[in-house]
Amino acid sequence: MKFLVTGGAGFIGSHVVEAALARGWTVRVLDSLDPGLHPHKPVFDPRVELMTGDVTDPATVDAALQGIDSVCHQSAKVGLGVSFADAPDYIRNNDFATAILLAAMERHSITRLVLASSMVVYGEGAYADAGTGLPVRPGPRAEADLRAGIFDPRNPETGAVLVPAMITEGAALDPRNVYAASKLSQEHLAASWARSTGGSAVALRYHNVYGPRMPKNTPYAGVASLFRSALARGEAPRVFEDGAQRRSFIHVRDVAAANIAAAESLSDGGGPGFRAYNVGADEVRTIGEVAAALSTYSAGPAPVVTGEYRLGDVRHVTASSELIKAELGWAPAVGFEDGMREFATAPLRGEQV
């Protein structure tokens, strides 16, 4: 297979490239190599064909698609950003770039796409009523509750505190920030492209990805990277709320394997259309557990649970990944303890190694 990976120099994209090479595929990478994101020039396997350029440029994308069988679209601006002033940049790098790519794929009669999506399209995770066990869609958390240390959302009808559950792909989508809105828009564009062209698209809704080459401490980094960066500076990780926020922390090599499984399903003639899958770990872990594990494995200071909160933060979101297991045969292979032990000392992107 001739495989194009956009953003192939990035955190997840670079691991997808390695997994594709291990399958014996011919891999081309299209990446801007933005020095703000890559202060040290990435080193590529000599088997990789590197094209430096921007996915928002139609001529660059046309050149990158020459002879390609399947596209894995990882390129995106990620994270929550600094303020709403980041909105145009998110739309340009995520939605506009995806539209340019899909239009070019139609011109080149390329019909197979794997799209990097995110758990952020759900907003809050799934919850149930403690008494009845029935699913309940929570309302926004009240600031009075947060000030009082009551962090779990309530049933909007009864006021009872809700119990977290595993979220499935059929849950209502509720993007709550610009990044989330841009990721959902990417999914909608891919679905529209598939309907219009007869192509096949798989969107992988990544949950909390961590592992080697994760970006260093920036406003766009994930919580695991923020903890890891603090420990590298000799500082204690600062954990917001009570640290009991539940997540599905998934190792980047497992995410790469999910991309390969998705690409193989399309090459096997999976049929036209659009499909979305959660990609998360089997083990539900809390943010506090991640901070504690990283502190232990790096021999650093113990985490500090601050009780601080941010209005609009998601309390719990944990993945049910049963659909991708059943339909694509993927399953996570890296356990929490092994993954955190490796990540505690692994190089981050932006560090000179």
Coordinates of C-alpha atoms in Angstrom, one line a residue:
M1 CA 0.0 0.0 0.0
K2 CA 1.2 3.6 -0.8
F3 CA 0.2 5.4 2.4
L4 CA 0.1 9.2 2.9
V5 CA 0.3 10.4 6.5
T6 CA -0.4 14.1 7.0
G7 CA 1.3 15.5 10.1
G8 CA 3.6 12.5 10.0
A9 CA 6.3 14.3 12.0
G10 CA 3.9 14.9 14.9
F11 CA 3.3 12.9 18.1
I12 CA 0.7 10.4 16.9
G13 CA 1.6 10.7 13.2
S14 CA 5.2 9.7 13.7
H15 CA 4.1 6.5 15.5
V16 CA 1.6 5.8 12.7
V17 CA 4.5 6.1 10.2
E18 CA 6.5 3.6 12.2
A19 CA 3.6 1.1 12.4
A20 CA 2.9 1.4 8.6
L21 CA 6.6 0.8 7.8
A22 CA 6.5 -2.3 10.0
R23 CA 3.7 -3.5 7.8
G24 CA 5.9 -3.1 4.7
W25 CA 3.9 -0.2 3.3
T26 CA 5.4 2.6 1.3
V27 CA 5.0 5.7 3.4
R28 CA 4.9 9.4 2.3
V29 CA 4.7 12.1 5.0
L30 CA 3.3 15.6 4.4
D31 CA 4.2 17.9 7.3
S32 CA 4.8 21.6 7.6
L33 CA 7.7 21.0 10.0
D34 CA 6.7 24.2 11.7
P35 CA 9.7 25.2 13.8
G36 CA 7.3 26.4 16.6
L37 CA 6.1 22.8 16.9
H38 CA 9.4 21.1 15.9
P39 CA 12.3 23.2 17.4
H40 CA 14.6 20.3 16.6
K41 CA 14.4 18.8 13.1
P42 CA 12.7 15.4 13.2
V43 CA 14.8 12.4 12.0
F44 CA 12.9 10.1 9.6
D45 CA 13.4 6.5 8.7
P46 CA 15.2 6.5 5.3
R47 CA 12.3 4.6 3.8
V48 CA 10.0 7.5 4.4
E49 CA 9.4 10.0 1.5
L50 CA 9.1 13.4 3.2
M51 CA 7.3 16.3 1.6
T52 CA 7.5 19.6 3.5
G53 CA 4.4 21.7 3.1
D54 CA 1.0 22.9 4.3
V55 CA -2.2 20.9 3.9
T56 CA -4.0 24.2 3.3
D57 CA -2.1 24.6 0.0
P58 CA -3.9 22.8 -2.9
A59 CA -0.8 22.5 -5.1
T60 CA 1.2 20.9 -2.2
V61 CA -1.6 18.5 -1.5
D62 CA -2.0 17.5 -5.2
A63 CA 1.7 16.7 -5.3
A64 CA 1.5 14.7 -2.1
L65 CA -1.4 12.6 -3.4
Q66 CA 0.4 11.4 -6.5
G67 CA 0.3 7.6 -6.6
I68 CA -1.3 7.3 -3.1
D69 CA -3.7 4.5 -2.3
S70 CA -4.9 5.6 1.2
V71 CA -4.7 8.7 3.3
C72 CA -4.2 9.0 7.1
H73 CA -5.0 12.5 8.1
Q74 CA -3.3 13.3 11.4
S75 CA -2.4 17.0 10.7
A76 CA -4.3 19.3 13.0
K77 CA -4.0 22.1 15.6
V78 CA -4.7 20.3 18.9
G79 CA -5.5 21.1 22.5
L80 CA -7.7 23.8 24.2
G81 CA -5.6 26.7 23.2
V82 CA -5.1 30.0 25.1
S83 CA -8.3 31.9 24.3
F84 CA -11.0 32.3 21.6
A85 CA -8.4 34.3 19.7
D86 CA -7.1 30.9 18.6
A87 CA -10.4 30.2 16.7
P88 CA -9.3 31.2 13.2
D89 CA -6.1 29.1 13.5
Y90 CA -8.1 26.0 14.5
I91 CA -10.5 26.5 11.6
R92 CA -7.7 27.0 9.1
N93 CA -5.6 24.1 10.3
N94 CA -8.4 21.6 11.0
D95 CA -11.5 22.3 8.9
F96 CA -10.1 24.3 5.9
A97 CA -7.1 22.0 5.6
T98 CA -9.4 18.9 5.7
A99 CA -11.7 20.5 3.0
I100 CA -8.6 21.1 0.8
L101 CA -7.4 17.5 1.3
L102 CA -10.8 15.9 0.6
A103 CA -11.3 18.0 -2.6
A104 CA -7.9 16.9 -3.8
M105 CA -8.6 13.2 -3.0
E106 CA -11.7 13.4 -5.2
R107 CA -9.6 14.9 -8.0
H108 CA -7.1 12.0 -7.7
S109 CA -9.9 9.3 -7.3
I110 CA -8.5 8.3 -3.9
T111 CA -11.4 6.8 -1.9
R112 CA -9.9 5.7 1.4
L113 CA -9.4 8.0 4.4
V114 CA -8.5 7.5 8.1
L115 CA -9.2 10.6 10.1
A116 CA -7.8 11.6 13.5
S117 CA -10.8 12.7 15.6
S118 CA -11.1 13.1 19.4
M119 CA -13.2 12.4 22.4
V120 CA -13.8 16.1 22.7
V121 CA -16.7 15.8 20.3
Y122 CA -18.7 14.3 23.1
G123 CA -18.3 17.1 25.6
E124 CA -19.1 15.5 29.0
G125 CA -19.0 11.7 29.1
A126 CA -21.9 9.3 29.8
Y127 CA -23.7 9.3 33.2
A128 CA -26.4 7.4 34.9
D129 CA -28.8 8.1 37.8
A130 CA -27.5 6.5 41.0
G131 CA -31.0 5.3 41.9
T132 CA -32.5 4.0 38.7
G133 CA -29.3 3.3 36.7
L134 CA -30.9 5.0 33.7
P135 CA -28.8 7.2 31.5
V136 CA -29.0 10.9 32.2
R137 CA -27.5 13.8 30.2
P138 CA -26.0 16.2 32.8
G139 CA -26.3 19.9 32.7
P140 CA -23.4 22.3 33.2
R141 CA -21.8 22.0 36.6
A142 CA -22.7 24.9 39.0
E143 CA -19.9 27.1 40.2
A144 CA -21.4 26.9 43.7
D145 CA -20.9 23.1 43.7
L146 CA -17.4 23.5 42.4
R147 CA -16.5 26.0 45.1
A148 CA -18.0 23.5 47.7
G149 CA -15.8 20.7 46.3
I150 CA -18.8 18.9 44.7
F151 CA -17.3 18.1 41.3
D152 CA -19.5 15.5 39.8
P153 CA -22.4 16.8 37.7
R154 CA -26.0 16.5 38.9
N155 CA -29.2 15.2 37.4
P156 CA -30.8 18.4 36.0
E157 CA -34.2 17.2 37.0
T158 CA -33.6 15.9 40.5
G159 CA -30.4 17.5 41.5
A160 CA -28.9 14.1 42.5
V161 CA -25.2 13.6 41.8
L162 CA -24.7 11.3 38.8
V163 CA -22.6 8.2 38.4
P164 CA -20.1 8.1 35.5
A165 CA -20.5 5.5 32.8
M166 CA -18.7 4.4 29.6
I167 CA -19.5 6.5 26.5
T168 CA -20.3 4.8 23.2
E169 CA -20.2 6.1 19.7
G170 CA -24.0 6.6 19.7
A171 CA -23.9 9.2 22.4
A172 CA -25.0 12.8 21.7
L173 CA -22.2 15.0 20.4
D174 CA -21.7 18.2 22.3
P175 CA -18.5 20.0 21.4
R176 CA -17.8 22.7 24.1
N177 CA -14.8 24.6 22.7
V178 CA -13.4 25.7 19.4
Y179 CA -11.0 22.7 19.1
A180 CA -13.9 20.3 19.7
A181 CA -16.1 22.1 17.2
S182 CA -13.3 21.9 14.6
K183 CA -12.9 18.1 15.2
L184 CA -16.6 17.5 14.8
S185 CA -16.6 19.6 11.7
Q186 CA -13.8 17.4 10.3
E187 CA -16.0 14.3 10.9
H188 CA -18.9 16.0 9.1
L189 CA -16.7 16.9 6.2
A190 CA -15.4 13.3 5.9
A191 CA -18.9 11.9 6.0
S192 CA -20.1 14.4 3.3
W193 CA -17.1 13.5 1.2
A194 CA -17.9 9.8 1.5
R195 CA -21.5 10.3 0.5
S196 CA -20.6 12.5 -2.4
T197 CA -17.7 10.4 -3.8
G198 CA -18.6 6.9 -2.8
G199 CA -15.4 6.9 -0.7
S200 CA -14.8 5.2 2.7
A201 CA -13.8 7.1 5.8
V202 CA -13.0 6.0 9.3
A203 CA -12.8 8.6 12.1
L204 CA -10.9 7.5 15.2
R205 CA -12.0 9.3 18.3
Y206 CA -8.8 9.3 20.4
H207 CA -9.2 9.5 24.1
N208 CA -6.3 10.6 26.3
V209 CA -3.2 9.7 24.3
Y210 CA 0.2 9.6 26.0
G211 CA 3.6 8.3 25.3
P212 CA 7.1 9.1 23.8
R213 CA 7.4 12.2 21.7
M214 CA 4.3 13.8 23.3
P215 CA 4.6 17.6 23.0
K216 CA 6.2 19.4 26.0
N217 CA 4.4 21.7 28.4
T218 CA 2.4 24.1 26.2
P219 CA -1.2 25.5 26.3
Y220 CA -2.0 22.9 23.7
A221 CA -0.6 19.8 25.5
G222 CA -2.5 17.1 27.3
V223 CA -2.6 16.7 31.0
A224 CA -0.1 13.8 31.0
S225 CA 2.4 16.0 29.2
L226 CA 1.8 18.8 31.7
F227 CA 2.5 16.4 34.6
R228 CA 5.6 15.0 32.9
S229 CA 7.0 18.4 32.1
A230 CA 6.5 19.6 35.7
L231 CA 8.4 16.6 37.0
A232 CA 11.2 17.2 34.5
R233 CA 11.6 20.6 36.1
G234 CA 11.7 19.1 39.5
E235 CA 8.2 20.4 40.4
A236 CA 5.2 18.5 41.8
P237 CA 2.4 17.9 39.3
R238 CA -0.6 20.1 40.2
V239 CA -3.9 18.2 40.0
F240 CA -7.1 20.2 39.7
E241 CA -10.4 19.4 41.5
D242 CA -10.0 16.3 43.6
G243 CA -8.0 14.3 41.0
A244 CA -10.8 11.8 40.6
Q245 CA -11.6 12.8 37.0
R246 CA -12.0 9.6 35.0
R247 CA -10.3 9.2 31.6
S248 CA -9.3 6.4 29.2
F249 CA -5.5 7.0 28.9
I250 CA -4.3 5.2 25.8
H251 CA -0.7 4.6 24.8
V252 CA 0.3 6.2 21.5
R253 CA 1.5 2.8 20.0
D254 CA -2.0 1.4 20.6
V255 CA -3.4 4.5 18.8
A256 CA -1.0 3.9 15.9
A257 CA -2.2 0.3 15.7
A258 CA -5.8 1.5 15.6
N259 CA -4.9 3.6 12.6
I260 CA -3.3 0.6 10.8
A261 CA -6.4 -1.5 11.6
A262 CA -8.7 1.2 10.2
A263 CA -6.6 1.5 7.0
E264 CA -6.5 -2.2 6.5
S265 CA -10.3 -2.4 6.9
L266 CA -10.7 0.1 4.1
S267 CA -8.2 -1.7 1.8
D268 CA -10.1 -4.9 2.4
G269 CA -13.1 -3.4 0.7
G270 CA -15.0 -2.4 3.8
G271 CA -17.5 -0.5 1.6
P272 CA -18.3 3.1 1.1
G273 CA -19.5 5.4 3.9
F274 CA -18.4 6.9 7.2
R275 CA -17.7 5.1 10.5
A276 CA -16.5 6.5 13.8
Y277 CA -14.8 4.5 16.6
N278 CA -13.7 5.3 20.1
V279 CA -10.0 4.5 20.7
G280 CA -9.4 4.2 24.4
A281 CA -7.9 1.9 27.1
D282 CA -9.7 -0.9 28.7
E283 CA -8.6 0.4 32.1
V284 CA -10.4 3.4 33.5
R285 CA -8.0 5.6 35.4
T286 CA -8.2 9.0 37.1
I287 CA -6.1 12.1 36.5
G288 CA -4.8 11.7 40.0
E289 CA -3.6 8.2 39.3
V290 CA -1.7 9.4 36.3
A291 CA 0.1 12.1 38.3
A292 CA 0.9 9.6 41.0
A293 CA 2.3 7.0 38.6
L294 CA 4.5 9.5 36.8
S295 CA 5.8 10.9 40.1
T296 CA 6.6 7.4 41.3
Y297 CA 8.3 6.2 38.1
S298 CA 10.3 9.4 37.7
A299 CA 11.3 9.5 41.4
G300 CA 9.9 13.0 41.6
P301 CA 7.8 14.9 44.1
A302 CA 4.3 13.7 44.9
P303 CA 1.4 15.4 43.2
V304 CA -0.4 18.3 44.8
V305 CA -4.2 18.1 44.6
T306 CA -5.2 21.7 44.5
G307 CA -9.0 21.7 44.5
E308 CA -8.8 24.4 41.8
Y309 CA -11.3 24.2 39.0
R310 CA -12.0 25.7 35.6
L311 CA -15.6 26.4 34.5
G312 CA -16.4 24.3 31.4
D313 CA -13.9 21.5 32.2
V314 CA -15.2 18.0 31.5
R315 CA -15.5 15.9 34.7
H316 CA -15.5 12.4 33.4
V317 CA -15.2 10.9 29.9
T318 CA -14.2 7.3 29.5
A319 CA -14.4 5.2 26.3
S320 CA -16.2 2.1 25.5
S321 CA -14.0 0.7 22.7
E322 CA -16.1 -2.4 22.1
L323 CA -17.2 -1.3 18.6
I324 CA -13.7 -1.1 17.2
K325 CA -12.7 -4.4 18.8
A326 CA -15.7 -6.1 17.3
E327 CA -15.5 -4.6 13.8
L328 CA -11.8 -4.1 13.3
G329 CA -10.2 -6.6 15.6
W330 CA -8.2 -3.9 17.4
A331 CA -7.4 -4.0 21.2
P332 CA -5.0 -2.1 23.3
A333 CA -1.8 -3.9 24.2
V334 CA 0.1 -1.5 26.5
G335 CA -1.1 -1.6 30.1
F336 CA -1.3 1.4 32.3
E337 CA 1.6 0.7 34.6
D338 CA 4.0 -0.3 31.7
G339 CA 3.0 2.7 29.7
M340 CA 3.4 5.2 32.5
R341 CA 6.7 3.6 33.5
E342 CA 8.0 4.2 30.0
F343 CA 6.5 7.6 29.6
A344 CA 8.0 8.9 32.9
T345 CA 11.4 9.0 31.4
A346 CA 10.7 9.0 27.6
P347 CA 11.7 12.1 25.6
L348 CA 9.1 14.7 24.8
R349 CA 8.8 16.5 21.5
G350 CA 10.8 19.8 21.8
E351 CA 13.5 18.2 23.9
Q352 CA 16.9 17.8 22.4
V353 CA 17.8 14.1 22.4

